[in-house]
Coordinates of C-alpha atoms in Angstrom, one line a residue:
X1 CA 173.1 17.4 91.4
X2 CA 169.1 17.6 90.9
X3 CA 166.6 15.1 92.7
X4 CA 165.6 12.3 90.7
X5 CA 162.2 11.2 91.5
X6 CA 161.8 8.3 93.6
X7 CA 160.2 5.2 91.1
X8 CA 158.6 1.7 92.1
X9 CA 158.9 -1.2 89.7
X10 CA 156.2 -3.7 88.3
X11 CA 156.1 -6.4 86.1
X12 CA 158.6 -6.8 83.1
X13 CA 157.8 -5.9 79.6
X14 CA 158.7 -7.7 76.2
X15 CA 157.7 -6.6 73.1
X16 CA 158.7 -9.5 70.3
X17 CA 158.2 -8.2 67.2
X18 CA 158.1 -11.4 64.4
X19 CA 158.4 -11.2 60.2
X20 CA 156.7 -14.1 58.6
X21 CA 159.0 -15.9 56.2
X22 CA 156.1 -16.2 53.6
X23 CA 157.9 -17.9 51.0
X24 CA 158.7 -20.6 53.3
X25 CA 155.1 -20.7 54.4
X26 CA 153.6 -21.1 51.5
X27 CA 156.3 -24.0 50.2
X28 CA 155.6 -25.9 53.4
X29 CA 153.3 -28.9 53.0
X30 CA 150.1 -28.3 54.4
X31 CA 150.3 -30.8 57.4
X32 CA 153.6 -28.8 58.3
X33 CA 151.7 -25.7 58.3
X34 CA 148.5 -27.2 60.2
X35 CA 150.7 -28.7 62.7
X36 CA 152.9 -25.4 62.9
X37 CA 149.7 -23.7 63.7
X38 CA 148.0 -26.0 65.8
X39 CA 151.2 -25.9 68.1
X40 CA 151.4 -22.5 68.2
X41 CA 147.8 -21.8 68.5
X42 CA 148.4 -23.9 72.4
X43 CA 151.5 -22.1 73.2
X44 CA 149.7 -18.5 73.3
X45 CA 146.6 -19.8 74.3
X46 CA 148.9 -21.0 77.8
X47 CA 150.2 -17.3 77.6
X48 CA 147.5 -15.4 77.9
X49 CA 145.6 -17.9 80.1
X50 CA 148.6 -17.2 83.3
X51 CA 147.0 -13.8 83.5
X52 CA 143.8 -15.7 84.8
X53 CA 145.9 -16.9 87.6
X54 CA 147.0 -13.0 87.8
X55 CA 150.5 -13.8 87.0
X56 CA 150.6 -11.3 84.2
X57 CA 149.3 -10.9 80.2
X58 CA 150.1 -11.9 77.3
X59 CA 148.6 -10.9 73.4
X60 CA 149.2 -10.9 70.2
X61 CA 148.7 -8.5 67.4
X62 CA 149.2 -8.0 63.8
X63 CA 151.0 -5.1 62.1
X64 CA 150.9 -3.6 59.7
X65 CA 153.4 -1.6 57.5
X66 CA 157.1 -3.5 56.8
X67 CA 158.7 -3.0 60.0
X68 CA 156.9 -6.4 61.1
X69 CA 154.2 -8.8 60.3
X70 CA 152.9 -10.0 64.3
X71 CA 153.7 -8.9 67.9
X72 CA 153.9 -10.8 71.1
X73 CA 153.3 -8.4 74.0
X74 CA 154.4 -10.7 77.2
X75 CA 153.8 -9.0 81.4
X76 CA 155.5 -10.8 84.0
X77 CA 156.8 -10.4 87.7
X78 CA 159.9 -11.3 86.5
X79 CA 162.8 -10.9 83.7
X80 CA 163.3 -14.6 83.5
X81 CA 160.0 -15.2 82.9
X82 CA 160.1 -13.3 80.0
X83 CA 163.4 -14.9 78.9
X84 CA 161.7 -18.3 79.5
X85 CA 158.6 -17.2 77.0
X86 CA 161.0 -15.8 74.5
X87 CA 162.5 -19.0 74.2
X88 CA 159.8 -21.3 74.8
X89 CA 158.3 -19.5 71.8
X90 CA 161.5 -20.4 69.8
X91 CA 161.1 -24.0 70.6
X92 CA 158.0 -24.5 68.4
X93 CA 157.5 -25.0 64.5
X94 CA 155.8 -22.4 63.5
X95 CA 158.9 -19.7 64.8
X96 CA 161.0 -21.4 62.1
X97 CA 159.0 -19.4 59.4
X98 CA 159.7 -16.2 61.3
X99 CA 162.3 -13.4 62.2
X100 CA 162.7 -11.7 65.0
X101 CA 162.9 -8.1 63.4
X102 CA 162.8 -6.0 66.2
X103 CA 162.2 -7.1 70.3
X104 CA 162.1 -4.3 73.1
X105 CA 162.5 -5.1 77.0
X106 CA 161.5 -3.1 80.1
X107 CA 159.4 -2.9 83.5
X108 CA 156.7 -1.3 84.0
X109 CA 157.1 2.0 86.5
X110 CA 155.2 4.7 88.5
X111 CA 157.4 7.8 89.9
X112 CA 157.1 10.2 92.3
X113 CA 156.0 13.0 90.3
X114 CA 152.7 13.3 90.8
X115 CA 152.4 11.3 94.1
X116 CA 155.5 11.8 96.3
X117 CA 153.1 10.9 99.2
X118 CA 152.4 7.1 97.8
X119 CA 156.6 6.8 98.5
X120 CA 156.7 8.0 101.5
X121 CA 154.2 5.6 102.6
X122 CA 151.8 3.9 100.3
X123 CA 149.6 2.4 103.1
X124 CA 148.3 6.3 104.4
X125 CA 147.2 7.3 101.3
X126 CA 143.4 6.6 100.2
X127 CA 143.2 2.6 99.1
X128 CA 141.6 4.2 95.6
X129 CA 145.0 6.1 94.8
X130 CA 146.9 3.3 96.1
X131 CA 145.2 0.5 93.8
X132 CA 145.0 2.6 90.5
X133 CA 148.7 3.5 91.2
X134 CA 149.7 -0.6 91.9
X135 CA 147.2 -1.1 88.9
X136 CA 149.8 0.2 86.7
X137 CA 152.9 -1.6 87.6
X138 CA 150.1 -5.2 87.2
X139 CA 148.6 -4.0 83.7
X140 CA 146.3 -5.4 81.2
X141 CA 145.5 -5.6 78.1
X142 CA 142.7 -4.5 76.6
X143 CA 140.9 -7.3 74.0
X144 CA 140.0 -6.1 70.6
X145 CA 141.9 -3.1 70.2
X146 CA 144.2 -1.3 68.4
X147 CA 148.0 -1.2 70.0
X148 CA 150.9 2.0 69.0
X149 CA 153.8 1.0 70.4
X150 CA 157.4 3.3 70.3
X151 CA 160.2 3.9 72.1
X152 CA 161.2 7.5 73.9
X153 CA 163.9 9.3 75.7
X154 CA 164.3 12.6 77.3
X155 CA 166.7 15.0 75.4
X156 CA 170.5 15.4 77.1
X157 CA 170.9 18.4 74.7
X158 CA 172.9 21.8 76.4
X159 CA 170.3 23.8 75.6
X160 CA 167.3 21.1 76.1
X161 CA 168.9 18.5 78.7
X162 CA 166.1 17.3 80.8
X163 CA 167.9 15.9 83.7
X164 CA 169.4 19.0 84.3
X165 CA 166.2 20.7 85.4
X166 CA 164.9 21.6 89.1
X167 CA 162.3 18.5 90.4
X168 CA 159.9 20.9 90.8
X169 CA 159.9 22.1 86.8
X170 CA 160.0 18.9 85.8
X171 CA 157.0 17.7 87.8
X172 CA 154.9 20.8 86.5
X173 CA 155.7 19.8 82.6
X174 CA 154.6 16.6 83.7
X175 CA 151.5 17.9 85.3
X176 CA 150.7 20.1 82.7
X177 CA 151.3 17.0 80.1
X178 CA 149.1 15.4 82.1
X179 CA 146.3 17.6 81.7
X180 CA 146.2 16.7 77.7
X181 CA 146.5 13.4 78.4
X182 CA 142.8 14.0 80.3
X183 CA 141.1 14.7 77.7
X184 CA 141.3 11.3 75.9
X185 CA 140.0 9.3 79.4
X186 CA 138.4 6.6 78.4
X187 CA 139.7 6.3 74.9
X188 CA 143.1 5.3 75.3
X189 CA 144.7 3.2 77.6
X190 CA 148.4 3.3 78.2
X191 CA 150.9 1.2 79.6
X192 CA 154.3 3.5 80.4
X193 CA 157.6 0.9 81.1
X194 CA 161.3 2.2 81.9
X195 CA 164.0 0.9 79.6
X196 CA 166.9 2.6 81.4
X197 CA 169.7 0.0 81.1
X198 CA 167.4 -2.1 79.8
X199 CA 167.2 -1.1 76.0
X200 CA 168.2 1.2 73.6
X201 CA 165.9 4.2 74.8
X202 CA 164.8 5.4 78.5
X203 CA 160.9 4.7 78.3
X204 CA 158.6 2.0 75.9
X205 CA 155.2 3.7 75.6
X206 CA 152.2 1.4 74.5
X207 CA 149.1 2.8 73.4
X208 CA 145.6 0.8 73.8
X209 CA 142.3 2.1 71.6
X210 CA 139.5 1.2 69.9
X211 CA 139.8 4.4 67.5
X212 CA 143.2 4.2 65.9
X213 CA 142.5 8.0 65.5
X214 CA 142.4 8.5 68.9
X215 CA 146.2 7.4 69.2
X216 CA 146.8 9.4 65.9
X217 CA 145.4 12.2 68.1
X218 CA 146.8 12.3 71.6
X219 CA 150.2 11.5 70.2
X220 CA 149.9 14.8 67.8
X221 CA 148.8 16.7 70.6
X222 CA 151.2 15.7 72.9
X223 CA 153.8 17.4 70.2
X224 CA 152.6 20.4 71.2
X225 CA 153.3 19.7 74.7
X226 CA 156.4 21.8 76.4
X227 CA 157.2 18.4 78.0
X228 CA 157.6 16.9 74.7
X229 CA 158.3 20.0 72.0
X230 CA 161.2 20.5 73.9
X231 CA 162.1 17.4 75.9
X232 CA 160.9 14.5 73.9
X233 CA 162.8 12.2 71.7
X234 CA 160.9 9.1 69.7
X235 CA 161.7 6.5 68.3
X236 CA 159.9 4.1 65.4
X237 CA 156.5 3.8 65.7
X238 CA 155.0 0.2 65.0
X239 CA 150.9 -0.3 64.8
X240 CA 148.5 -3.2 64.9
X241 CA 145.6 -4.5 66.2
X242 CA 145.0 -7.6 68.7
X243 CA 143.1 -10.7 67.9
X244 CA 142.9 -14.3 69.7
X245 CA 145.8 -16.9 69.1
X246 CA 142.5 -19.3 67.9
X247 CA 142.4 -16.7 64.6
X248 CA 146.2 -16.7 63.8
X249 CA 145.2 -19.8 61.0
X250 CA 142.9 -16.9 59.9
X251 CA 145.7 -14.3 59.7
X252 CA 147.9 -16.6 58.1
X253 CA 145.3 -17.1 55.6
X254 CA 145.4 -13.3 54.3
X255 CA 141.7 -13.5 56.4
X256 CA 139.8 -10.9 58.6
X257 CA 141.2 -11.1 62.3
X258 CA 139.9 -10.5 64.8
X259 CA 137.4 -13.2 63.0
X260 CA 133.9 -12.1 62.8
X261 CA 131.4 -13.6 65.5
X262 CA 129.0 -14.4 63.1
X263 CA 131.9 -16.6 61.2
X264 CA 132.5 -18.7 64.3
X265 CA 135.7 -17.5 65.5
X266 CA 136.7 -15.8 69.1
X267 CA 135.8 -12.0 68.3
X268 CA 135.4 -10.1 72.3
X269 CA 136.7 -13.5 73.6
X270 CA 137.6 -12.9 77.1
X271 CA 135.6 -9.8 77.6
X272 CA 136.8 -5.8 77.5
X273 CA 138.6 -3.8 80.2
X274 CA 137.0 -0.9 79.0
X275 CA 137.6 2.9 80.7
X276 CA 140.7 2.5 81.2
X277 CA 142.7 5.4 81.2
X278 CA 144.0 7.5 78.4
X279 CA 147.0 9.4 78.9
X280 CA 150.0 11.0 77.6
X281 CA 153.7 9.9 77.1
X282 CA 156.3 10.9 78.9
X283 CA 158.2 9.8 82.0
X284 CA 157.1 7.1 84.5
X285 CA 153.7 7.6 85.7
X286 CA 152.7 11.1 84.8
X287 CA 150.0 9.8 82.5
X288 CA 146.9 11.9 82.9
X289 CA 147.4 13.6 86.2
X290 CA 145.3 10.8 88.3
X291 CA 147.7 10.4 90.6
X292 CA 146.5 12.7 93.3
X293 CA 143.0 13.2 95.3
X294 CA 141.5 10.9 97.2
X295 CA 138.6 8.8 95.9
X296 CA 136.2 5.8 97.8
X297 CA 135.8 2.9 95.8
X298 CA 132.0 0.8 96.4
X299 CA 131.8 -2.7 95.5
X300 CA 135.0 -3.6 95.0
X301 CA 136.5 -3.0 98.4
X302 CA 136.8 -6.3 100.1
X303 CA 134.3 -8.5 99.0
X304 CA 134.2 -11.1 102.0
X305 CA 133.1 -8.1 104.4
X306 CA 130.3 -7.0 101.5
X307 CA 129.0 -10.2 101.6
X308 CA 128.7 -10.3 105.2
X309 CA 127.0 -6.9 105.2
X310 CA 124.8 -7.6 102.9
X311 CA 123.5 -11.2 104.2
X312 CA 123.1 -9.0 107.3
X313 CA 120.8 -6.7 105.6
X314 CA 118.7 -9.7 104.1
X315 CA 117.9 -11.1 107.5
X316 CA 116.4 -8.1 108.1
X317 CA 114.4 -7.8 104.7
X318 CA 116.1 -4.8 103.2
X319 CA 117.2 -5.2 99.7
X320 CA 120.8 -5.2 99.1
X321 CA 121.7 -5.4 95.8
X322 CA 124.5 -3.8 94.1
X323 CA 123.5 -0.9 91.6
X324 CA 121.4 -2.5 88.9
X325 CA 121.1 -5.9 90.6
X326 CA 124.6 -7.0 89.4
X327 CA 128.5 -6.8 89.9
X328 CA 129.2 -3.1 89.4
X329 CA 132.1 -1.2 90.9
X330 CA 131.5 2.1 92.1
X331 CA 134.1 5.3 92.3
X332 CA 132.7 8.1 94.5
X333 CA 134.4 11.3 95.7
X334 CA 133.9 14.3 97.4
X335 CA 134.6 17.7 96.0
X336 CA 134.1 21.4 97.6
X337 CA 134.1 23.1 93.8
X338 CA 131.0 24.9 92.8
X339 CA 128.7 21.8 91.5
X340 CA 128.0 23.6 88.3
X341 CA 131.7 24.0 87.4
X342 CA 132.6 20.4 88.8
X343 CA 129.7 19.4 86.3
X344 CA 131.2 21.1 83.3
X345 CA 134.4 18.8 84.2
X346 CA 132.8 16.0 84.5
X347 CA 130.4 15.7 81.8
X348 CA 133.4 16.0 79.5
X349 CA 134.9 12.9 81.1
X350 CA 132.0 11.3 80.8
X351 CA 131.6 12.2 77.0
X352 CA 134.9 9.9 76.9
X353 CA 133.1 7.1 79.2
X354 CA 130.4 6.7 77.0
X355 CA 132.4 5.4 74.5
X356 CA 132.7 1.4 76.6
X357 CA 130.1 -0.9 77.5
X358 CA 131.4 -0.9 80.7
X359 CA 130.5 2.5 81.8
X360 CA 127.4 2.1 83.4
X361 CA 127.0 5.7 84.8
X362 CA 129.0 8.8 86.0
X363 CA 127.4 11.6 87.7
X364 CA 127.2 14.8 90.2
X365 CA 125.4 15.4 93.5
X366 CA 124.7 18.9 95.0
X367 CA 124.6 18.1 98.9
X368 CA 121.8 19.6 101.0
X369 CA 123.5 20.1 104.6
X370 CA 127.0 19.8 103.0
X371 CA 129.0 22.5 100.9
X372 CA 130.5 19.3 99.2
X373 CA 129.5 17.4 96.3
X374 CA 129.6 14.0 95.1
X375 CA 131.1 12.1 92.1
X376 CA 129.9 9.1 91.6
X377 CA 131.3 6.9 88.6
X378 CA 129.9 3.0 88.6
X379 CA 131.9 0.5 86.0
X380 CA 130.9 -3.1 84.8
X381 CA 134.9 -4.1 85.9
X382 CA 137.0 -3.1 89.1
X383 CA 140.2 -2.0 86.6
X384 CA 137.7 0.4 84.8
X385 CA 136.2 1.8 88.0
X386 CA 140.1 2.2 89.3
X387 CA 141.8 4.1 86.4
X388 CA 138.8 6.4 86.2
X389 CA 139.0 7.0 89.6
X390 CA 142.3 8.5 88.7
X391 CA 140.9 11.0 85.8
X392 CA 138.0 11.8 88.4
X393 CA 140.5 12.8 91.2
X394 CA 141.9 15.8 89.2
X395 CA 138.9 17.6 89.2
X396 CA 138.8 20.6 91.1
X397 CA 139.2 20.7 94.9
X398 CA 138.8 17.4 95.3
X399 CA 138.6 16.5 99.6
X400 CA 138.9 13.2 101.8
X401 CA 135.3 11.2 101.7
X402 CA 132.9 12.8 104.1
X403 CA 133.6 12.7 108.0
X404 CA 137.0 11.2 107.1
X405 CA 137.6 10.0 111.1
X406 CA 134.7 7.8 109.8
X407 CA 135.4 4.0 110.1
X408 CA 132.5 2.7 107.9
X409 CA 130.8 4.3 105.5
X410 CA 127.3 3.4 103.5
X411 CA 126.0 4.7 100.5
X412 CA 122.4 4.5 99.3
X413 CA 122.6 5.2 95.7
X414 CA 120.2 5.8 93.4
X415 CA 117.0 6.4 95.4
X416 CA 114.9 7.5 92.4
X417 CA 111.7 8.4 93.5
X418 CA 108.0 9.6 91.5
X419 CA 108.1 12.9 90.8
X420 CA 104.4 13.4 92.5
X421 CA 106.5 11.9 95.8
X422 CA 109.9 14.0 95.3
X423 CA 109.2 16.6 98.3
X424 CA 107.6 14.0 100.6
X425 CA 111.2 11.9 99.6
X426 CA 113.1 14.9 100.9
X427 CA 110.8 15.5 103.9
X428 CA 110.6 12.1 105.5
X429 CA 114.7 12.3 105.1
X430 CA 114.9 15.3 107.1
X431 CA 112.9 13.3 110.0
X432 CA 114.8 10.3 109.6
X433 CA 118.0 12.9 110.0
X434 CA 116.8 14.2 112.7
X435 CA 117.0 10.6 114.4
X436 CA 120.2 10.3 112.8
X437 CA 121.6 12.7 114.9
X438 CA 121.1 11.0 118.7
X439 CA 122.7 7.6 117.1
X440 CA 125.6 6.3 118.8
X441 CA 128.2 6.4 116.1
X442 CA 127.0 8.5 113.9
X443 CA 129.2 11.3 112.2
X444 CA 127.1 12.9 108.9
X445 CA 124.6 12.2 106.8
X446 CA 123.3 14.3 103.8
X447 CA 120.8 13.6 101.1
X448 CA 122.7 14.6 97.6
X449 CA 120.8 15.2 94.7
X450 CA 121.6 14.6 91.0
X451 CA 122.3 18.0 89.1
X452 CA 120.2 16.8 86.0
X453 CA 117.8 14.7 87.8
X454 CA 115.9 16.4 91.3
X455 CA 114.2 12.8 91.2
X456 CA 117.4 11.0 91.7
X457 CA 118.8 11.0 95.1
X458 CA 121.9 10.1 96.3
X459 CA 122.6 9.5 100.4
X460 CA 126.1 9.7 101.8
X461 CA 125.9 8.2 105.4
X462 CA 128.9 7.7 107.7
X463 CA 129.3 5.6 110.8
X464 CA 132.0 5.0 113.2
X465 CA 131.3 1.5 112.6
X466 CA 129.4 -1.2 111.2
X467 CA 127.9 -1.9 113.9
X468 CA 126.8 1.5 114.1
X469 CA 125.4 1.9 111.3
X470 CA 123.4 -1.9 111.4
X471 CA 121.8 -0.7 114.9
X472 CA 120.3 2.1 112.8
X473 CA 119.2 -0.2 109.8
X474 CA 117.6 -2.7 112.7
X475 CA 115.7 0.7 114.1
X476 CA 111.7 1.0 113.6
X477 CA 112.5 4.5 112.2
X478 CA 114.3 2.7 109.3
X479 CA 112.0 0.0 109.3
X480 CA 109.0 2.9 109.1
X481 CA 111.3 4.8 106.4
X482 CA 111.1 1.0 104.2
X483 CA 107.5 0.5 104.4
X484 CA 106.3 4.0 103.3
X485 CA 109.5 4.2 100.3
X486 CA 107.4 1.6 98.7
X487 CA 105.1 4.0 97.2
X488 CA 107.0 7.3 96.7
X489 CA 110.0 5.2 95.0
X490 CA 110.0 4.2 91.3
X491 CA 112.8 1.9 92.1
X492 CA 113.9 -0.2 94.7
X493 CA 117.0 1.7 96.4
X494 CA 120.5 0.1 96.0
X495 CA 123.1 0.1 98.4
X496 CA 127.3 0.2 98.1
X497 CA 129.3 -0.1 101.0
X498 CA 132.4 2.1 101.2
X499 CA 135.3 1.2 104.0

């Protein structure tokens, strides 16, 4: 008998796919119908509002074709929760105009494919890998998007039979699937969830995108994939697009949904979870190969200690703002590949960035005293910043953050300085290094410097402690370094904190 992979479980999945009765809409009175809606309108309002309180997600969408008219997409921790929902839903007025045409059930899943070492034991590995892994047993849903949803299996064919192969071919198809599925990051966001025993077929893939060619795309693509050419097996395909439960009236109507902004209604309500990941179909988590490599997240580690770190700061004067003076999230790793061929990699991830609002930048830094460089990714929302962290980790030899016996770590990003001033910049940080060096607690520090931009300097610094590394920013060499950056910056630096 072959090794199965090991697999972890997440919340469970129910697709309900509805057929409006329109002939009994339209002969209902009209303060049947408003009341029908007005009901209705509440009870997935409620739905979606429980993933505020993080206890899953909830959506609706519209389809389009026969197969169905709307879809309710429900996440929760738990199969009766689900069942409750489903009939809850079939409690109020307006389900008595529909059908349930088609419903699918699963839970959402992540195998040990491409991360054997989470398994084994998920605390070790780096808390980026572990998050964007537990990110996608938790997921959401992206607002104002299109939504693909189908059904697959893995052939059992003699010739084809999937679960007769070695582990080890089966997690290179998946790894080579995977590397398609790169190629769309940032366009498409997936959600993979295991029907085995729980419905018809093995897997339920759905498909996020605010291109519906993008999904038209990666699915054709993915054809052409060994993993699926030869192994695949689909089932019906059903397409839509989401809108808010306040614009069902509207749909009912024949009208535009998601309504128009200018028209009053709830377009973007609820904001975007832009850059999350594309990916591929396929089994459990091998999505788009992110599940490897170690990667430091900024901002969004624990927020209590940030705060304290950077009150600290402020006591002593020194500006402490997050990149751009806001809430940002930062991804940042370390790679030993040759900075102009990581750069080739990852300005074609970033071509797929550039497509949210949320990316606020992605970039690469040559080190000076290091053979490493640095990618560093910063994202409007902690979700995005995650799931690209697990496109940015493929990239080639990818390493553990610098000085990784390092307890603290603190990162002054962006130090942009006038070009008249950019040598003097790079001069007073070799002095500053040089007191660097005698600190108690210090392991490495290196001035980076952006690949497009010499004026744009990025400094990886890393400490034993925080302690450490606050006795430094307390120093008169630091407060010296403060003063004169006044006039050779064209910015005020900004700081993120990595743990």
């Amino acid at each position: 008998m072959v090794d199965a992979p090991q697999t972890e479980e997440g919340w469970f999945a129910l697709h309900d796919f509805r057929t409006v009765d329109w002939d009994a809409w339209r002969d209902a009175p009209e303060r049947d119908r408003d009341a029908a809606l007005e009901e209705v309108e509440s009870y997935l309002t409620h739905r979606e509002a429980l993933a505020q309180a993080d206890e899953g997600d909830s959506a609706v969408f519209s389809i389009t074709g026969h197969k169905a008219d709307l879809l309710f997409v429900h996440f929760r921790e738990t199969l009766d929760e689900v069942d409750r929902i489903e009939r809850q839903f079939e409690q109020t007025a307006f389900a008595g105009y529909t059908d349930q045409s088609h419903s699918y059930v699963s839970v959402t899943e992540i195998s040990g494919y491409t991360s054997p070492e989470y398994f084994d034991d998920p605390e070790s590995v780096d808390a980026g890998l572990r998050n964007y892994m537990e990110g996608k047993l938790t997921p959401d849903i992206p607002e104002d998007t299109y939504v693909s949803f189908y059904p697959m299996s893995k052939r059992r064919q003699p010739e084809q039979n999937w679960y007769d192969l070695d582990f080890e071919e089966r997690a290179d198809l998946m790894a080579g699937h995977g590397e398609v599925g790169k190629q769309y990051a940032g366009k498409i966001k997936q959600v993979i969830a295991s029907s085995v025993g729980l419905d018809d077929w093995e897997w339920g893939v759905t498909l996020f995108a605010d291109d519906l060619t993008d999904i038209k795309d990666i699915v054709y693509e993915m054809r052409f994939d060994e993993a699926s050419s030869k192994y695949g097996e689909f089932g019906e395909f059903f397409v839509g697009r989401r809108f808010p439960p306040a614009d069902l009236p509207a749909y009912m109507a024949g009208e535009e949904v998601p309504t128009p902004e200018d028209e009053g209604g709830h377009h973007g309500e609820g904001g975007h979870h832009h850059g999350d990941s594309g990916g591929h179909h396929g089994e459990s988590d091998g999505h788009h190969g992110g599940d490897s490599g170690h990667h430091d997240h900024g901002s969004g580690g624990d927020e209590s200690e940030d705060g304290d770190i950077r009150g600290d700061l402020e006591d002593l004067d020194i500006y402490a703002g997050q990149p751009h003076g806001e809430d940002v999230y930062a991804t940042v790793l370390y790679s030993e590949a040759d900075s102009d061929e990581l750069f080739e990699e990852v300005d074609g991830l970033r071509g797929n960035f550039d497509h949210y609002d949320t990316h606020v930048k992605t970039a690469v830094y040559r080190g000076r005293k290091t053979d490493r460089a640095a990618v560093v990714s910063i994202w409007d929302t902690q979700s995005a910043a995650d799931t690209a962290a697990g496109f940015l980790a493929e990239l080639p030899e990818v390493v553990s953050r610098a000085g990784e016996e390092s307890g603290f770590g603190t990162m002054g990003m962006f130090y942009e300085t006038k070009p008249e001033h950019t040598e003097d910049f790079v001069e007073k940080f070799d002095t500053v290094a040089d007191v660097l060096a005698d600190m108690d607690g210090h392991h490495e520090t290196d001035l980076m410097v952006n690949v497009e931009d010499e004026n744009d300097m990025f400094i990886a610094s890393q400490w034993a402690s925080k302690d450490d590394a606050m006795a430094f920013f307390r120093s008169d060499a630091f407060s010296d370094t403060v003063d004169w950056g006044r006039d050779v910056l064209a910015d005020r630096p900004r700081h993120v904190f990595l743990r």
